[in-house]
Coordinates of C-alpha atoms (C1' of nucleotides) in Angstrom, one line a residue:
Chain A
M1001 CA 0.0 0.0 0.0
K1002 CA 2.9 2.2 0.1
D1003 CA 3.4 1.6 -3.5
N1004 CA 1.3 4.4 -4.9
R1005 CA 0.4 7.9 -3.8
S1006 CA -3.2 7.2 -3.3
G1007 CA -4.1 10.7 -4.0
C1008 CA -6.0 10.7 -7.2
S1009 CA -7.9 7.5 -6.6
V1010 CA -9.3 8.7 -3.3
E1011 CA -10.2 12.0 -4.9
E1012 CA -11.8 10.2 -7.8
A1013 CA -13.9 8.1 -5.5
M1014 CA -15.0 11.1 -3.5
R1015 CA -16.0 13.0 -6.7
L1016 CA -18.4 10.2 -7.5
L1017 CA -19.6 9.4 -4.0
G1018 CA -19.0 12.5 -2.1
G1019 CA -22.4 14.1 -2.0
R1020 CA -24.7 14.0 0.9
W1021 CA -27.0 11.3 -0.5
R1022 CA -25.3 8.9 -2.9
L1023 CA -23.8 6.5 -0.4
L1024 CA -26.9 6.6 1.6
L1025 CA -28.9 5.7 -1.5
A1026 CA -26.5 2.9 -2.2
S1027 CA -26.9 1.6 1.3
Y1028 CA -30.7 1.3 0.8
L1029 CA -30.3 -0.2 -2.6
L1030 CA -28.1 -2.9 -1.2
D1031 CA -31.3 -4.3 0.3
G1032 CA -32.6 -4.9 -3.2
P1033 CA -34.6 -3.1 -5.9
K1034 CA -36.6 -0.1 -4.8
R1035 CA -39.0 2.2 -6.3
F1036 CA -38.7 5.9 -6.4
N1037 CA -41.1 6.7 -3.6
A1038 CA -39.8 3.8 -1.5
L1039 CA -36.5 5.5 -1.5
R1040 CA -38.2 8.8 -0.5
R1041 CA -39.7 7.0 2.4
D1042 CA -36.4 5.5 3.4
I1043 CA -34.8 8.9 3.3
P1044 CA -37.5 11.5 4.2
A1045 CA -35.0 14.3 4.3
I1046 CA -34.1 14.1 0.6
S1047 CA -35.9 16.3 -1.8
Q1048 CA -37.5 14.9 -4.9
R1049 CA -35.1 16.8 -7.0
M1050 CA -32.0 15.5 -5.3
L1051 CA -33.3 12.0 -5.4
T1052 CA -33.7 12.2 -9.1
I1053 CA -30.3 13.9 -9.7
D1054 CA -28.3 11.5 -7.6
L1055 CA -30.1 8.4 -8.9
R1056 CA -29.3 9.5 -12.4
A1057 CA -25.7 10.2 -11.5
L1058 CA -25.4 6.7 -10.1
E1059 CA -27.1 5.3 -13.2
E1060 CA -24.7 7.2 -15.5
A1061 CA -21.8 5.8 -13.6
G1062 CA -23.2 2.3 -14.3
L1063 CA -23.8 1.6 -10.6
V1064 CA -27.5 1.7 -10.7
K1065 CA -30.0 0.3 -13.2
R1066 CA -33.3 2.1 -13.8
T1067 CA -36.2 0.2 -15.0
V1068 CA -39.5 1.8 -16.1
F1069 CA -42.6 -0.4 -16.1
P1070 CA -45.3 1.0 -18.4
T1071 CA -48.1 0.7 -15.9
V1072 CA -50.5 3.5 -15.3
P1073 CA -49.2 5.4 -13.6
V1074 CA -45.7 4.4 -14.4
T1075 CA -43.6 2.7 -11.8
V1076 CA -39.8 2.9 -11.8
E1077 CA -37.5 0.6 -10.1
Y1078 CA -33.9 1.2 -9.2
E1079 CA -31.4 -1.5 -8.4
L1080 CA -27.7 -1.8 -8.0
T1081 CA -25.9 -3.2 -11.0
V1082 CA -23.2 -5.8 -10.6
D1083 CA -20.7 -3.0 -10.6
G1084 CA -22.8 -1.1 -8.1
R1085 CA -22.3 -3.9 -5.7
R1086 CA -18.8 -2.8 -5.4
L1087 CA -20.2 0.0 -3.2
E1088 CA -21.0 -2.5 -0.5
P1089 CA -17.6 -2.4 1.2
V1090 CA -17.6 1.4 0.8
V1091 CA -21.0 1.7 2.5
E1092 CA -20.0 -0.7 5.2
V1093 CA -16.8 1.1 6.1
M1094 CA -18.6 4.4 6.2
K1095 CA -21.4 3.0 8.3
Q1096 CA -18.9 1.6 10.8
F1097 CA -17.0 4.8 10.9
G1098 CA -20.2 6.9 11.3
L1099 CA -21.4 4.7 14.1
W1100 CA -18.1 5.2 15.9
V1101 CA -18.3 8.9 15.5
K1102 CA -21.8 9.0 16.8
S1103 CA -21.0 6.8 19.7
R1104 CA -18.2 9.2 20.7
Q1105 CA -20.4 12.2 20.4
S1106 CA -22.6 11.1 23.3
D1107 CA -21.4 8.5 25.6
D1108 CA -24.7 6.7 25.5
S1109 CA -23.4 3.7 23.9
V1110 CA -26.7 2.3 22.7
W1111 CA -28.2 3.3 19.4
P1112 CA -31.3 1.9 17.8
A1113 CA -30.3 -0.6 15.2
N1114 CA -32.4 0.9 12.5
L1115 CA -30.4 4.1 12.5
A1116 CA -27.4 2.2 11.2
Chain B
M861 CA -36.0 21.3 5.4
K862 CA -37.3 18.3 7.2
D863 CA -34.9 17.1 9.7
N864 CA -34.3 13.5 10.4
R865 CA -32.7 14.5 13.6
S866 CA -31.4 11.1 14.3
G867 CA -29.3 11.2 11.3
C868 CA -27.7 8.1 9.8
S869 CA -24.2 6.8 10.4
V870 CA -23.3 7.0 6.7
E871 CA -24.5 10.6 6.6
E872 CA -22.6 11.3 9.7
A873 CA -19.4 9.9 8.3
M874 CA -19.8 11.8 5.1
R875 CA -20.4 15.0 6.9
L876 CA -17.1 14.7 8.6
L877 CA -15.1 13.2 5.7
G878 CA -17.1 14.3 2.7
G879 CA -15.1 17.3 1.4
R880 CA -12.6 17.2 -1.4
W881 CA -9.5 17.0 0.7
R882 CA -10.0 15.4 4.1
L883 CA -9.7 11.7 3.2
L884 CA -6.8 12.7 1.0
L885 CA -5.1 14.4 3.9
A886 CA -5.7 11.4 6.0
S887 CA -4.1 9.1 3.4
Y888 CA -0.9 11.2 3.5
L889 CA -0.9 11.4 7.3
L890 CA -1.1 7.6 7.5
D891 CA 2.5 7.7 6.4
G892 CA 3.4 9.5 9.6
P893 CA 3.7 13.0 11.0
K894 CA 3.9 15.8 8.5
R895 CA 4.4 19.5 8.5
F896 CA 2.1 22.0 7.0
N897 CA 4.2 22.7 3.9
A898 CA 5.0 19.0 3.5
L899 CA 1.3 18.4 3.1
R900 CA 1.1 21.3 0.6
R901 CA 3.8 19.6 -1.4
D902 CA 2.0 16.3 -1.2
I903 CA -1.2 17.9 -2.5
P904 CA -0.2 20.8 -4.7
A905 CA -3.7 21.5 -5.8
I906 CA -4.9 22.4 -2.3
S907 CA -5.0 26.0 -1.2
Q908 CA -3.4 27.2 2.0
R909 CA -6.8 28.2 3.2
M910 CA -8.4 24.8 2.6
L911 CA -5.5 23.0 4.1
T912 CA -5.8 25.0 7.3
I913 CA -9.6 24.6 7.4
D914 CA -9.6 20.9 6.8
L915 CA -6.7 20.2 9.2
R916 CA -8.5 22.1 11.9
A917 CA -11.7 20.2 11.2
L918 CA -9.9 16.9 11.6
E919 CA -8.2 18.2 14.7
E920 CA -11.5 19.2 16.2
A921 CA -12.9 15.8 15.4
G922 CA -10.0 14.3 17.4
L923 CA -8.5 12.5 14.4
V924 CA -5.5 14.7 14.0
K925 CA -3.1 16.1 16.6
R926 CA -1.5 19.5 15.9
T927 CA 1.9 20.2 17.5
V928 CA 3.5 23.6 17.5
F929 CA 7.3 23.7 18.0
P930 CA 8.4 27.1 19.2
T931 CA 11.3 27.4 16.7
V932 CA 11.8 30.5 14.7
P933 CA 10.0 30.5 12.5
V934 CA 7.6 28.1 14.1
T935 CA 7.1 24.6 12.8
V936 CA 3.9 22.8 13.1
E937 CA 3.5 19.1 12.8
Y938 CA 0.3 17.2 12.1
E939 CA -0.2 13.5 12.8
L940 CA -3.1 11.1 13.1
T941 CA -4.2 10.4 16.6
V942 CA -5.0 6.8 17.7
D943 CA -8.6 7.6 16.9
G944 CA -7.5 9.0 13.6
R945 CA -6.0 5.7 12.6
R946 CA -9.6 4.5 12.3
L947 CA -9.5 6.3 9.0
E948 CA -7.2 3.8 7.6
P949 CA -9.9 1.3 6.4
V950 CA -11.9 4.2 5.1
V951 CA -9.0 5.6 3.1
E952 CA -8.2 2.1 1.8
V953 CA -11.7 1.3 0.6
M954 CA -12.0 4.6 -1.1
K955 CA -8.6 4.2 -2.7
Q956 CA -9.6 0.8 -4.0
F957 CA -12.9 2.0 -5.3
G958 CA -11.3 5.0 -6.9
L959 CA -8.8 2.8 -8.6
W960 CA -11.5 0.6 -10.0
V961 CA -13.4 3.6 -11.3
K962 CA -10.3 4.9 -13.0
S963 CA -9.5 1.6 -14.5
R964 CA -12.9 1.4 -15.9
Q965 CA -12.6 4.9 -17.4
S966 CA -9.4 3.9 -19.3
D967 CA -11.1 0.7 -20.5
D968 CA -12.4 1.6 -23.9
S969 CA -15.3 -0.7 -23.3
V970 CA -18.9 0.3 -23.2
W971 CA -18.7 3.7 -21.5
P972 CA -20.4 7.0 -21.6
A973 CA -17.8 9.6 -21.8
N974 CA -18.2 11.7 -18.7
L975 CA -19.0 11.7 -15.0
A976 CA -18.2 14.8 -13.1
Chain C
dC699 C1' 6.9 28.7 8.2
dA700 C1' 2.5 28.6 9.0
dG701 C1' -0.7 30.7 9.0
dT702 C1' -5.2 35.0 8.7
dA703 C1' -8.3 38.0 6.4
dT704 C1' -11.2 39.3 2.6
dC705 C1' -13.7 38.8 -1.2
dC706 C1' -15.6 36.1 -4.8
dA707 C1' -17.2 32.2 -8.1
dC708 C1' -19.6 28.3 -8.6
dA709 C1' -21.4 23.9 -7.1
dA710 C1' -24.6 21.6 -4.2
dT711 C1' -28.9 21.4 -2.2
dG712 C1' -33.5 23.0 -1.0
dA713 C1' -38.5 24.8 -1.6
dT714 C1' -42.3 25.1 -4.2
dA715 C1' -45.2 24.5 -8.0
dC716 C1' -46.6 21.9 -11.8
dT717 C1' -47.3 17.4 -15.0
dG718 C1' -47.9 13.0 -18.2
Chain D
dC911 C1' -46.1 7.6 -9.4
dA912 C1' -42.3 9.6 -10.8
dG913 C1' -40.8 12.9 -12.2
dT914 C1' -39.6 18.7 -14.3
dA915 C1' -39.0 23.5 -13.9
dT916 C1' -37.7 27.6 -11.5
dC917 C1' -35.9 30.2 -8.1
dA918 C1' -33.5 30.8 -3.8
dT919 C1' -30.1 29.6 -0.4
dT920 C1' -26.1 27.4 1.5
dG921 C1' -21.7 25.3 1.1
dT922 C1' -17.3 24.6 -0.7
dG923 C1' -13.3 26.0 -2.6
dG924 C1' -10.2 29.5 -4.8
dA925 C1' -7.3 34.1 -5.3
dT926 C1' -4.9 37.4 -3.3
dA927 C1' -2.8 40.0 0.1
dC928 C1' -0.9 40.4 4.6
dT929 C1' 1.6 38.7 9.2
dG930 C1' 4.0 37.0 13.8

DNA sequence: CAGTATCCACAATGATACTG
DNA sequence: CAGTATCATTGTGGATACTG
């Protein structure tokens, strides 16, 4: 690991994943395919606009597949691609780090599991 | 803005590490203590201002220790704390993901040109 | 050497209204 | 249901000059 200056790769990853929502979206999509409004319910704080923008960015990066079912009204399903599953370790390490940060912030060591 | 006050650990982690430079700084500090201008040389693209801001943020989070040596002129050394070493797996997973992203981009396989 | 202090550009995100 | 469109606001980072 000393072999390279990790610089650009870390930057590259952060450019793609660095926003407020993208890794969060990935973490929910790791559960399986989800529809647009299901994701909105998972992440109540996200605006419709940002949900669209970030899903499209992940789609363009080849990490998420968007499927439109021509029902009335239409339903759209999002799921991680095979490539997108490479986000799993990223999500996992961020989750663990975030949990640790939060556990430090208040010394109550118990956090509800569903916040993870 | 609706507030999911409880937050999520992934969000929490990204709030602390999500900027353009912080994980990059961490990756260089994993090599050992470094002085201010040494970090500037490691990351030529960073401005003095952002270097200061991000180092202080990491310091405030308890991840980096800042030591001032009363030489003339002063020298200041930054190093990861024990807690800061928890960034190692985060840096590593980001590095790996970034490398993969970059390797895909140089693949001339099926790829839409841009993601910024 | 290791910063501060201003000022500024632009990107990121949010609020709200509207639609096929 | 799953979006678009528009406008406003906040956040992030950069340029430049100055300093103990």
